[in-house]
Amino acid sequence: MPQVPVARHPGARVIQEQPPAGRRSGKPVWYAPAAVLGDAVSAAGPVLQAFAPVDGAHAATYAMVAAAAWLLVRASRKRYGERRLGEGGTLRPAVQDWLVLIGLLAVVRAATGEESPFPLALAALVPCALTSAAVHALLHRHLAVRRRAGKTMRRALVIGEVKAVDGLIGHLARRTDHEFVVVGVCPIGDEDPQALAPVAARLGRQAPQRMSADSAPVLAAARRLGVDVVLVVPGPHMAGTRLRRLSWALHGEGCPLVIVPGLTEVAGRRVGVFSVAGLTMLNVAPPLRRGLATLLKSVTDRLGAALLIALLAPLFAVVALAVRLDSPGPVVHRQTRIGRGGVPFTMAKFRTMVADAERLRQQLTNEQDGRMFKIRRDPRITRVGRVLRRYSLDELPQLFNVVQGRMSLVGPRPPLPDEVAGYDEVELRRLAVKPGLTGLWQVSGRSDLSWDETIALDLRYVDNWSPSVDLGVLVRTVRAVVSGTGAY
C-alpha cells in the first residue's frame, strides 16, 4: 500500500512524506511541566499574599502546603495525563478539583488542630481554580494553533470497510481541533472496487489497495508508514476474534489501537464503558433535561437577566434615544420567533432597520447558504443600527424575554417561523431547549458561519448542555461582542 498523505482541509498543511522516527504523543513535552508550575503558582501565590500581612512567619509554609495539596489533587485526578493536557473543557475540572481541595484541607485542619483563620484561607484559595483553568486554557489555545498549522499531530492508519473509512476520513478532514492526520488506509470487505473511488479522491492519490483484516498486513502497513496510532471502524469484517487478535498484534508492537464506534457530537462525560459477558459496551447517558442542574439554570437565567436590566437601565435609555433620533419608527422591534417545543413567542430587539424593512426584504438576495436571511451590507440597516449590531446592543431587550422564561441567557439562536417550517427532523432538534440570548453560534463566528456549521453548533449545545458549558459561553461572549466578528 503506498504512503498517502491526507490534507485535513484545503491549504491546512503539508504532511511530511517520510515517516518520523518512533511514535509521538502529538503534544509538546513541556506541557506537563508548564501545567504543574502554573497550578503550583495558582495555589501558592494567593495564599502567600493573603497570610504575609497577618502571619508572616508561617505564610511561606501555608503557601507550600496549599501548592502541594493542589498538585496532589490535580495529579490524583489525572489532570496532567497526556490525553488531557492541552484539551478543552478546563473550567469544570478545575472547579471540581477545587472542591476536593477544600475538603482535603478541612480534614487536614481538623486532624492537626491547625488554628489559622479558616475564612482567610478559604478566600485565599478562591482564585486557585480560575487561575489554573486559565493556565490550562492557554495550553489548549497553543495546541489548537499548532494543530491548525499541521503540527503536533499523530499519524493515523485507518482500518475498516470502505464506506465507514470514507466517512471517518471526511469527518476528520472537516475539523482542525483534533490530533489525527490520516496517512494511510486499510480498506477491507467485499464491496465493489468502484467503492474505493471516494476514498481515493479524499486521499488525492490512486486508490489504496484492498487488504485483508489479518494482523500481518496491517502491521506491515503501520511500520511502513511510521504511524503513531491505528484507528479501527468496526463492522462485519472487523469484529470479535479478528479485532481481538489485531489488538494483540498492535499492542505487541507498542502501537496504540483506537476503536471508532461512530457516535458523533457526544460529550465524553455522557459516555461510559462497561462489560457484559465479555463484551465491551458503551452507555450513552441522555442529555440533561431535568433535575437540579436545569432548575439552577432557570433560576440563574431569570435572576441574572433581572440584575442586568437593573444595572444596564441607563444604557437602555441611551440606546432608545439614539434609535428614536436616528430614523422614524418604533424604538423596539417585536418579531415572532419559535421557542422550546415549537411554541411561538414575541421577541423584542432594539430596531436596527428602517421601518418598512420586511417589505424591502423581497427585493434583496440572501447571501446565506441556508434558511437564515443574511446580507453582509444590508441597505435596510440604519446608521445607529450598524453600531448596535456591531456590539450586539440591539439584543438587550431580549433580557425581558429571559425574565419571562421564554428564552435563556445561553441557548440556540431563536429561529423565525418560516425557517422552522422548512426544518427537517435533525434541525427540529434545536427546539428541544429554550433559545438563548447568546450561544455557541454567537461566540463561534455568528453570521460568518455556514448554515450547516450553525446547526452543528446548536445541536452540540442541545445534546451536551451543562452549567459549565453555559459559563464558558458567557465568558466567550464578552470577547465575541468586543471583537464584533461576524456581526452584520
Coordinates of C-alpha atoms in Angstrom, one line a residue:
M1 CA 0.0 0.0 0.0
P2 CA 1.5 3.4 -1.0
Q3 CA 2.1 6.1 1.5
V4 CA -0.6 8.6 1.1
P5 CA -0.7 11.9 3.0
V6 CA -4.2 13.3 3.6
A7 CA -5.0 17.1 3.9
R8 CA -7.5 17.7 6.7
H9 CA -8.8 20.8 4.9
P10 CA -7.7 22.7 1.9
G11 CA -4.4 24.5 2.4
A12 CA -4.2 23.4 6.0
R13 CA -0.9 21.7 6.0
V14 CA 1.6 19.6 4.1
I15 CA 2.3 16.3 5.7
Q16 CA 5.9 15.0 5.6
E17 CA 6.5 12.2 3.2
Q18 CA 9.0 10.3 5.3
P19 CA 7.6 8.6 8.4
P20 CA 9.1 10.0 11.7
A21 CA 11.4 8.0 13.9
G22 CA 9.4 6.4 16.7
R23 CA 5.9 7.2 17.9
R24 CA 4.9 10.5 19.3
S25 CA 2.3 11.7 21.7
G26 CA 1.3 14.6 19.4
K27 CA 1.9 17.2 22.1
P28 CA 4.9 19.3 23.2
V29 CA 6.8 17.7 26.1
W30 CA 6.8 21.0 28.1
Y31 CA 3.1 20.9 28.5
A32 CA 3.2 18.9 31.7
P33 CA 5.9 21.0 33.5
A34 CA 4.1 24.2 32.4
A35 CA 0.8 22.9 33.8
V36 CA 2.4 21.7 37.1
L37 CA 4.2 25.1 37.5
G38 CA 1.1 27.0 36.7
D39 CA -1.0 25.1 39.2
A40 CA 1.6 25.4 41.9
V41 CA 1.8 29.2 41.5
S42 CA -2.0 29.4 41.3
A43 CA -2.3 27.9 44.8
A44 CA 0.9 29.3 46.5
G45 CA 0.7 32.9 45.2
P46 CA -2.7 33.9 46.6
V47 CA -2.1 32.1 49.9
L48 CA 1.3 33.8 50.4
Q49 CA -0.2 37.2 49.7
A50 CA -3.1 36.6 52.0
F51 CA -1.1 35.4 55.0
A52 CA 2.0 37.5 54.7
P53 CA 0.4 40.6 56.4
V54 CA -1.2 38.6 59.3
D55 CA 1.2 35.7 59.9
G56 CA 4.5 36.4 58.0
A57 CA 6.4 33.7 59.9
H58 CA 4.2 30.9 58.6
A59 CA 3.0 32.4 55.3
A60 CA 5.6 30.5 53.2
T61 CA 4.7 27.2 54.9
Y62 CA 1.0 27.7 54.3
A63 CA 1.7 28.6 50.6
M64 CA 3.8 25.4 50.1
V65 CA 1.2 23.2 51.8
A66 CA -1.5 24.7 49.6
A67 CA 0.6 24.2 46.4
A68 CA 1.4 20.6 47.4
A69 CA -2.2 19.8 48.2
W70 CA -3.4 21.3 44.9
L71 CA -0.9 19.4 42.9
L72 CA -1.7 16.2 44.7
V73 CA -5.4 16.7 44.0
R74 CA -4.8 17.5 40.3
A75 CA -2.4 14.6 39.8
S76 CA -4.7 12.1 41.5
R77 CA -7.5 13.1 39.1
K78 CA -5.1 12.7 36.2
R79 CA -5.1 16.3 35.0
Y80 CA -1.5 16.0 33.9
G81 CA -2.1 12.9 31.8
E82 CA -1.0 13.1 28.2
R83 CA -4.6 12.7 27.0
R84 CA -5.8 15.7 28.9
L85 CA -3.1 18.3 28.6
G86 CA -4.0 21.0 26.2
E87 CA -7.5 19.7 25.6
G88 CA -10.6 21.8 26.0
G89 CA -13.1 21.9 28.9
T90 CA -10.7 23.3 31.5
L91 CA -13.1 25.2 33.9
R92 CA -15.3 22.4 35.0
P93 CA -12.5 20.1 36.0
A94 CA -10.7 22.9 37.9
V95 CA -13.8 23.7 39.9
Q96 CA -14.4 20.1 40.7
D97 CA -10.8 19.7 41.9
W98 CA -11.1 22.9 43.9
L99 CA -14.0 21.5 45.9
V100 CA -11.9 18.4 46.6
L101 CA -9.0 20.6 47.7
I102 CA -11.2 22.5 50.2
G103 CA -12.5 19.2 51.6
L104 CA -9.0 17.8 51.9
L105 CA -7.6 20.9 53.7
A106 CA -10.6 20.9 56.0
V107 CA -9.8 17.3 57.0
V108 CA -6.1 18.2 57.5
R109 CA -7.0 21.2 59.7
A110 CA -9.2 19.0 61.9
A111 CA -6.6 16.3 62.2
T112 CA -3.7 18.6 63.0
G113 CA -5.5 21.2 65.1
E114 CA -4.4 24.0 62.8
E115 CA -5.7 27.3 64.0
S116 CA -5.1 29.6 61.1
P117 CA -8.1 31.8 60.2
F118 CA -10.3 29.5 58.0
P119 CA -12.2 32.3 56.3
L120 CA -8.9 33.8 55.3
A121 CA -7.6 30.5 54.0
L122 CA -10.8 29.9 52.0
A123 CA -10.7 33.4 50.5
A124 CA -7.0 32.9 49.5
L125 CA -7.8 29.7 47.7
V126 CA -10.7 31.2 45.7
P127 CA -8.5 32.3 42.7
C128 CA -6.9 28.9 42.6
A129 CA -9.4 27.2 40.3
L130 CA -9.8 30.1 38.0
T131 CA -6.1 30.7 37.6
S132 CA -5.4 27.0 37.0
A133 CA -8.2 26.9 34.4
A134 CA -6.6 29.9 32.7
V135 CA -3.2 28.2 32.5
H136 CA -4.7 25.1 31.0
A137 CA -6.8 27.2 28.6
L138 CA -3.6 28.8 27.4
L139 CA -2.2 25.4 26.7
H140 CA -5.3 24.5 24.9
R141 CA -5.1 27.6 22.7
H142 CA -1.5 26.9 21.9
L143 CA -2.3 23.4 20.9
A144 CA -5.2 24.5 18.8
V145 CA -3.0 26.9 16.9
R146 CA -0.3 24.3 16.3
R147 CA -2.9 21.8 15.1
R148 CA -4.3 24.3 12.6
A149 CA -0.8 24.7 11.3
G150 CA -0.4 20.9 10.9
K151 CA 2.0 20.5 13.9
T152 CA 1.9 18.2 17.0
M153 CA -0.2 15.7 15.0
R154 CA -0.4 11.9 15.4
R155 CA -0.1 10.0 12.1
A156 CA -3.0 7.6 11.9
L157 CA -3.7 4.4 9.8
V158 CA -7.5 3.8 9.4
I159 CA -8.9 0.3 9.1
G160 CA -12.4 -0.6 8.2
E161 CA -14.9 -1.2 5.4
V162 CA -14.8 1.3 2.5
K163 CA -17.9 3.4 3.3
A164 CA -17.0 3.6 7.0
V165 CA -13.4 4.6 6.3
D166 CA -14.5 7.2 3.8
G167 CA -17.0 8.7 6.3
L168 CA -14.3 8.8 9.1
I169 CA -11.7 10.5 6.8
G170 CA -14.3 13.0 5.6
H171 CA -15.3 13.9 9.2
L172 CA -11.7 14.3 10.3
A173 CA -10.9 16.4 7.2
R174 CA -13.7 18.9 8.1
R175 CA -12.2 19.7 11.5
T176 CA -8.9 21.1 12.8
D177 CA -9.4 20.7 16.5
H178 CA -8.2 17.1 16.8
E179 CA -4.8 15.4 16.9
F180 CA -5.1 12.9 14.0
V181 CA -3.9 13.2 10.4
V182 CA -4.7 10.1 8.3
V183 CA -1.6 9.0 6.4
G184 CA -3.0 5.7 5.1
V185 CA -6.0 3.4 5.0
C186 CA -6.5 -0.4 5.0
P187 CA -9.9 -0.9 3.3
I188 CA -11.4 -4.3 3.9
G189 CA -14.6 -6.1 2.9
D190 CA -16.3 -7.3 -0.3
E191 CA -17.6 -4.1 -1.8
D192 CA -17.3 -3.3 -5.5
P193 CA -13.9 -1.9 -6.4
Q194 CA -15.6 1.3 -7.5
A195 CA -16.4 1.9 -3.9
L196 CA -12.8 2.9 -3.4
A197 CA -13.2 5.9 -5.6
P198 CA -14.4 8.3 -2.9
V199 CA -11.5 7.2 -0.6
A200 CA -9.0 7.8 -3.4
A201 CA -10.5 11.3 -4.0
R202 CA -10.1 12.2 -0.4
L203 CA -6.5 10.9 -0.4
G204 CA -5.6 12.8 -3.5
R205 CA -3.8 9.8 -4.9
Q206 CA -4.5 6.5 -6.6
A207 CA -6.9 4.2 -4.9
P208 CA -5.3 2.2 -2.0
Q209 CA -5.0 -1.5 -2.3
R210 CA -7.7 -3.6 -0.6
M211 CA -6.3 -5.6 2.3
S212 CA -7.3 -8.4 4.5
A213 CA -8.0 -7.6 8.1
D214 CA -5.4 -10.1 9.3
S215 CA -2.7 -8.8 11.6
A216 CA 0.3 -9.3 9.5
P217 CA -0.5 -6.9 6.6
V218 CA -1.8 -4.3 9.0
L219 CA 1.4 -4.4 11.0
A220 CA 3.4 -4.2 7.8
A221 CA 1.5 -1.1 6.7
A222 CA 1.8 0.5 10.1
R223 CA 5.6 0.0 10.1
R224 CA 6.0 1.2 6.5
L225 CA 4.0 4.4 7.2
G226 CA 5.5 5.1 10.6
V227 CA 2.1 5.6 12.2
D228 CA 1.5 6.7 15.8
V229 CA -1.9 5.1 16.2
V230 CA -4.3 2.8 14.4
L231 CA -8.0 3.8 14.1
V232 CA -10.4 0.9 13.6
V233 CA -14.0 1.3 12.4
P234 CA -15.6 -1.9 13.5
G235 CA -18.0 -3.8 11.2
P236 CA -18.9 -7.3 10.0
H237 CA -15.4 -7.9 8.7
M238 CA -13.6 -6.3 11.7
A239 CA -15.2 -7.5 14.9
G240 CA -15.0 -10.2 17.6
T241 CA -11.9 -12.5 17.4
R242 CA -10.4 -10.8 14.4
L243 CA -10.4 -7.4 16.2
R244 CA -9.1 -9.0 19.4
R245 CA -6.2 -10.6 17.5
L246 CA -5.4 -7.3 15.8
S247 CA -5.2 -5.6 19.2
W248 CA -2.8 -8.2 20.5
A249 CA -0.5 -7.7 17.5
L250 CA -0.6 -3.9 17.6
H251 CA 0.0 -3.7 21.3
G252 CA 2.8 -6.2 21.0
E253 CA 4.4 -3.6 18.6
G254 CA 3.7 -0.8 21.1
C255 CA 1.2 0.8 18.7
P256 CA -2.0 2.2 20.2
L257 CA -5.3 1.0 18.9
V258 CA -8.4 3.3 18.9
I259 CA -11.9 1.9 18.2
V260 CA -14.2 4.5 16.5
P261 CA -17.8 3.5 17.4
G262 CA -19.5 6.0 15.0
L263 CA -21.0 8.3 17.7
T264 CA -20.8 12.0 16.8
E265 CA -21.1 15.2 18.9
V266 CA -21.5 13.3 22.2
A267 CA -19.6 14.8 25.1
G268 CA -17.2 12.4 26.8
R269 CA -18.8 12.8 30.1
R270 CA -22.0 11.2 28.7
V271 CA -20.2 8.1 27.6
G272 CA -19.4 5.2 30.0
V273 CA -17.7 1.9 29.2
F274 CA -18.8 -1.4 30.8
S275 CA -18.5 -5.1 30.1
V276 CA -21.2 -7.7 29.9
A277 CA -20.5 -11.4 29.2
G278 CA -17.0 -10.4 27.9
L279 CA -18.5 -7.8 25.5
T280 CA -17.3 -4.2 25.8
M281 CA -20.3 -1.8 25.6
L282 CA -20.8 1.9 25.6
N283 CA -23.5 3.5 27.7
V284 CA -24.6 6.9 26.3
A285 CA -26.3 9.0 29.0
P286 CA -29.3 11.2 27.9
P287 CA -28.9 14.9 27.8
L288 CA -29.7 17.0 30.9
R289 CA -33.4 18.0 30.7
R290 CA -34.5 17.9 34.3
G291 CA -33.2 17.9 37.8
L292 CA -31.2 20.2 40.0
A293 CA -28.9 21.5 37.2
T294 CA -31.9 22.6 35.0
L295 CA -33.6 24.2 38.0
L296 CA -30.4 26.1 38.7
K297 CA -30.2 27.2 35.0
S298 CA -33.8 28.5 35.2
V299 CA -33.2 30.5 38.4
T300 CA -29.9 31.8 37.2
D301 CA -31.3 32.9 33.9
R302 CA -34.1 34.9 35.5
L303 CA -32.2 36.4 38.3
G304 CA -29.2 37.2 36.1
A305 CA -31.4 38.8 33.4
A306 CA -33.2 40.9 36.1
L307 CA -29.9 42.1 37.6
L308 CA -28.6 43.0 34.1
I309 CA -31.7 45.0 33.3
A310 CA -31.3 47.0 36.6
L311 CA -27.6 47.6 36.0
L312 CA -27.9 48.5 32.3
A313 CA -31.0 50.7 32.7
P314 CA -29.0 53.9 31.8
L315 CA -27.7 52.1 28.7
F316 CA -31.2 51.1 27.7
A317 CA -32.2 54.8 27.8
V318 CA -29.3 56.0 25.8
V319 CA -29.8 53.4 23.1
A320 CA -33.5 54.0 22.9
L321 CA -32.9 57.7 22.5
A322 CA -30.3 57.1 19.7
V323 CA -32.7 54.8 17.8
R324 CA -35.5 57.4 18.1
L325 CA -33.4 60.3 16.9
D326 CA -31.8 58.3 14.0
S327 CA -34.8 57.3 11.9
P328 CA -38.6 57.3 12.1
G329 CA -40.3 54.2 13.5
P330 CA -40.7 52.3 16.8
V331 CA -37.7 52.1 19.2
V332 CA -38.3 48.4 19.9
H333 CA -38.8 45.9 17.1
R334 CA -41.1 43.0 18.0
Q335 CA -41.0 39.8 16.0
T336 CA -42.5 36.3 16.3
R337 CA -39.9 33.6 17.0
I338 CA -40.2 29.9 17.8
G339 CA -39.2 28.8 21.2
R340 CA -38.9 25.5 23.1
G341 CA -41.1 22.7 21.8
G342 CA -42.1 24.8 18.7
V343 CA -44.1 27.3 20.8
P344 CA -44.1 30.8 19.3
F345 CA -43.3 33.9 21.3
T346 CA -42.7 37.6 20.7
M347 CA -39.1 38.5 20.9
A348 CA -38.0 42.2 21.4
K349 CA -35.0 43.9 20.0
F350 CA -33.9 47.5 19.5
R351 CA -34.8 48.4 16.0
T352 CA -31.7 48.5 13.7
M353 CA -33.5 48.7 10.3
V354 CA -35.8 51.1 8.6
A355 CA -39.5 50.9 9.5
D356 CA -40.5 49.0 6.3
A357 CA -37.7 46.5 6.3
E358 CA -39.9 43.5 5.9
R359 CA -41.4 44.8 2.7
L360 CA -38.0 45.7 1.3
R361 CA -36.7 42.2 2.0
Q362 CA -38.5 40.9 -1.0
Q363 CA -36.2 43.0 -3.2
L364 CA -33.0 41.6 -1.7
T365 CA -31.0 38.4 -2.3
N366 CA -30.0 36.2 0.6
E367 CA -26.2 35.7 1.0
Q368 CA -26.6 32.8 3.4
D369 CA -26.4 29.2 2.2
G370 CA -29.2 28.0 4.4
R371 CA -32.5 29.1 5.9
M372 CA -31.4 32.3 7.6
F373 CA -31.7 35.5 5.7
K374 CA -28.4 37.4 6.0
I375 CA -26.7 40.1 3.9
R376 CA -23.3 41.5 4.7
R377 CA -24.1 45.0 3.6
D378 CA -27.9 45.1 4.2
P379 CA -29.1 48.5 2.9
R380 CA -32.1 48.4 5.3
I381 CA -29.8 48.9 8.4
T382 CA -29.7 52.4 9.8
R383 CA -26.6 54.2 10.9
V384 CA -27.2 53.6 14.6
G385 CA -28.3 50.1 13.8
R386 CA -24.9 49.2 12.4
V387 CA -23.3 50.3 15.7
L388 CA -25.9 48.4 17.7
R389 CA -25.3 45.2 15.7
R390 CA -21.5 45.6 15.9
Y391 CA -21.6 45.4 19.7
S392 CA -24.9 43.3 20.0
L393 CA -26.6 46.1 21.8
D394 CA -29.8 45.5 19.8
E395 CA -30.1 42.2 21.7
L396 CA -30.5 43.9 25.1
P397 CA -34.4 43.9 25.2
Q398 CA -34.3 40.1 25.0
L399 CA -33.4 40.2 28.7
F400 CA -37.1 40.8 29.3
N401 CA -37.8 37.6 27.3
V402 CA -35.4 35.8 29.6
V403 CA -37.1 37.1 32.8
Q404 CA -40.4 35.9 31.4
G405 CA -39.0 32.4 30.9
R406 CA -39.4 32.3 27.1
M407 CA -35.6 32.5 26.5
S408 CA -32.4 31.6 28.3
L409 CA -29.2 33.5 28.7
V410 CA -27.5 30.7 26.7
G411 CA -29.0 28.6 24.0
P412 CA -29.6 28.1 20.3
R413 CA -30.4 31.1 18.1
P414 CA -34.2 31.8 18.2
P415 CA -35.5 30.9 14.7
L416 CA -38.2 32.6 12.6
P417 CA -41.4 30.7 11.8
D418 CA -40.6 30.4 8.1
E419 CA -37.2 28.9 9.0
V420 CA -38.8 26.3 11.2
A421 CA -41.4 25.5 8.5
G422 CA -38.5 24.1 6.4
Y423 CA -36.7 22.2 9.2
D424 CA -36.0 18.5 8.8
E425 CA -36.0 16.1 11.6
V426 CA -32.4 16.9 12.6
E427 CA -32.9 20.6 12.5
L428 CA -36.0 20.4 14.7
R429 CA -33.8 19.1 17.5
R430 CA -32.8 22.7 18.0
L431 CA -36.2 23.3 19.6
A432 CA -35.6 20.8 22.4
V433 CA -34.4 23.7 24.7
K434 CA -35.1 27.3 25.1
P435 CA -33.5 29.7 22.6
G436 CA -30.7 31.9 24.0
L437 CA -29.6 35.5 24.1
T438 CA -26.2 34.1 23.3
G439 CA -24.8 30.7 22.4
L440 CA -22.2 28.7 20.6
W441 CA -23.3 30.3 17.3
Q442 CA -22.7 33.7 18.8
V443 CA -19.2 33.0 20.1
S444 CA -18.0 31.0 17.1
G445 CA -18.4 33.5 14.2
R446 CA -22.1 34.4 14.1
S447 CA -23.2 35.3 10.6
D448 CA -19.8 34.2 9.1
L449 CA -20.8 30.6 9.7
S450 CA -22.5 28.5 7.2
W451 CA -25.9 27.0 7.8
D452 CA -24.5 23.6 8.4
E453 CA -22.0 24.9 10.9
T454 CA -24.7 26.8 12.7
I455 CA -26.9 23.7 13.0
A456 CA -24.0 21.6 14.2
L457 CA -23.1 24.1 16.9
D458 CA -26.7 24.3 18.1
L459 CA -27.1 20.6 18.2
R460 CA -23.9 20.2 20.1
Y461 CA -25.2 22.5 22.7
V462 CA -28.7 20.9 22.9
D463 CA -27.2 17.4 23.4
N464 CA -24.3 18.2 25.6
W465 CA -25.5 21.1 27.8
S466 CA -24.2 21.5 31.3
P467 CA -23.8 24.5 33.7
S468 CA -20.1 24.7 32.9
V469 CA -20.9 24.9 29.1
D470 CA -23.1 27.9 29.8
L471 CA -20.4 29.6 31.9
G472 CA -17.9 29.1 29.2
V473 CA -20.2 30.5 26.5
L474 CA -20.9 33.6 28.7
V475 CA -17.2 34.2 29.2
R476 CA -16.5 33.8 25.4
T477 CA -19.5 36.1 24.6
V478 CA -17.7 39.1 26.1
R479 CA -14.8 38.5 23.7
A480 CA -17.1 38.0 20.7
V481 CA -19.0 41.2 21.4
V482 CA -15.8 43.2 21.7
S483 CA -14.3 41.8 18.5
G484 CA -17.5 42.1 16.6
T485 CA -16.6 39.1 14.4
G486 CA -19.5 38.0 12.1
A487 CA -21.8 40.8 13.3
Y488 CA -23.8 42.3 10.4

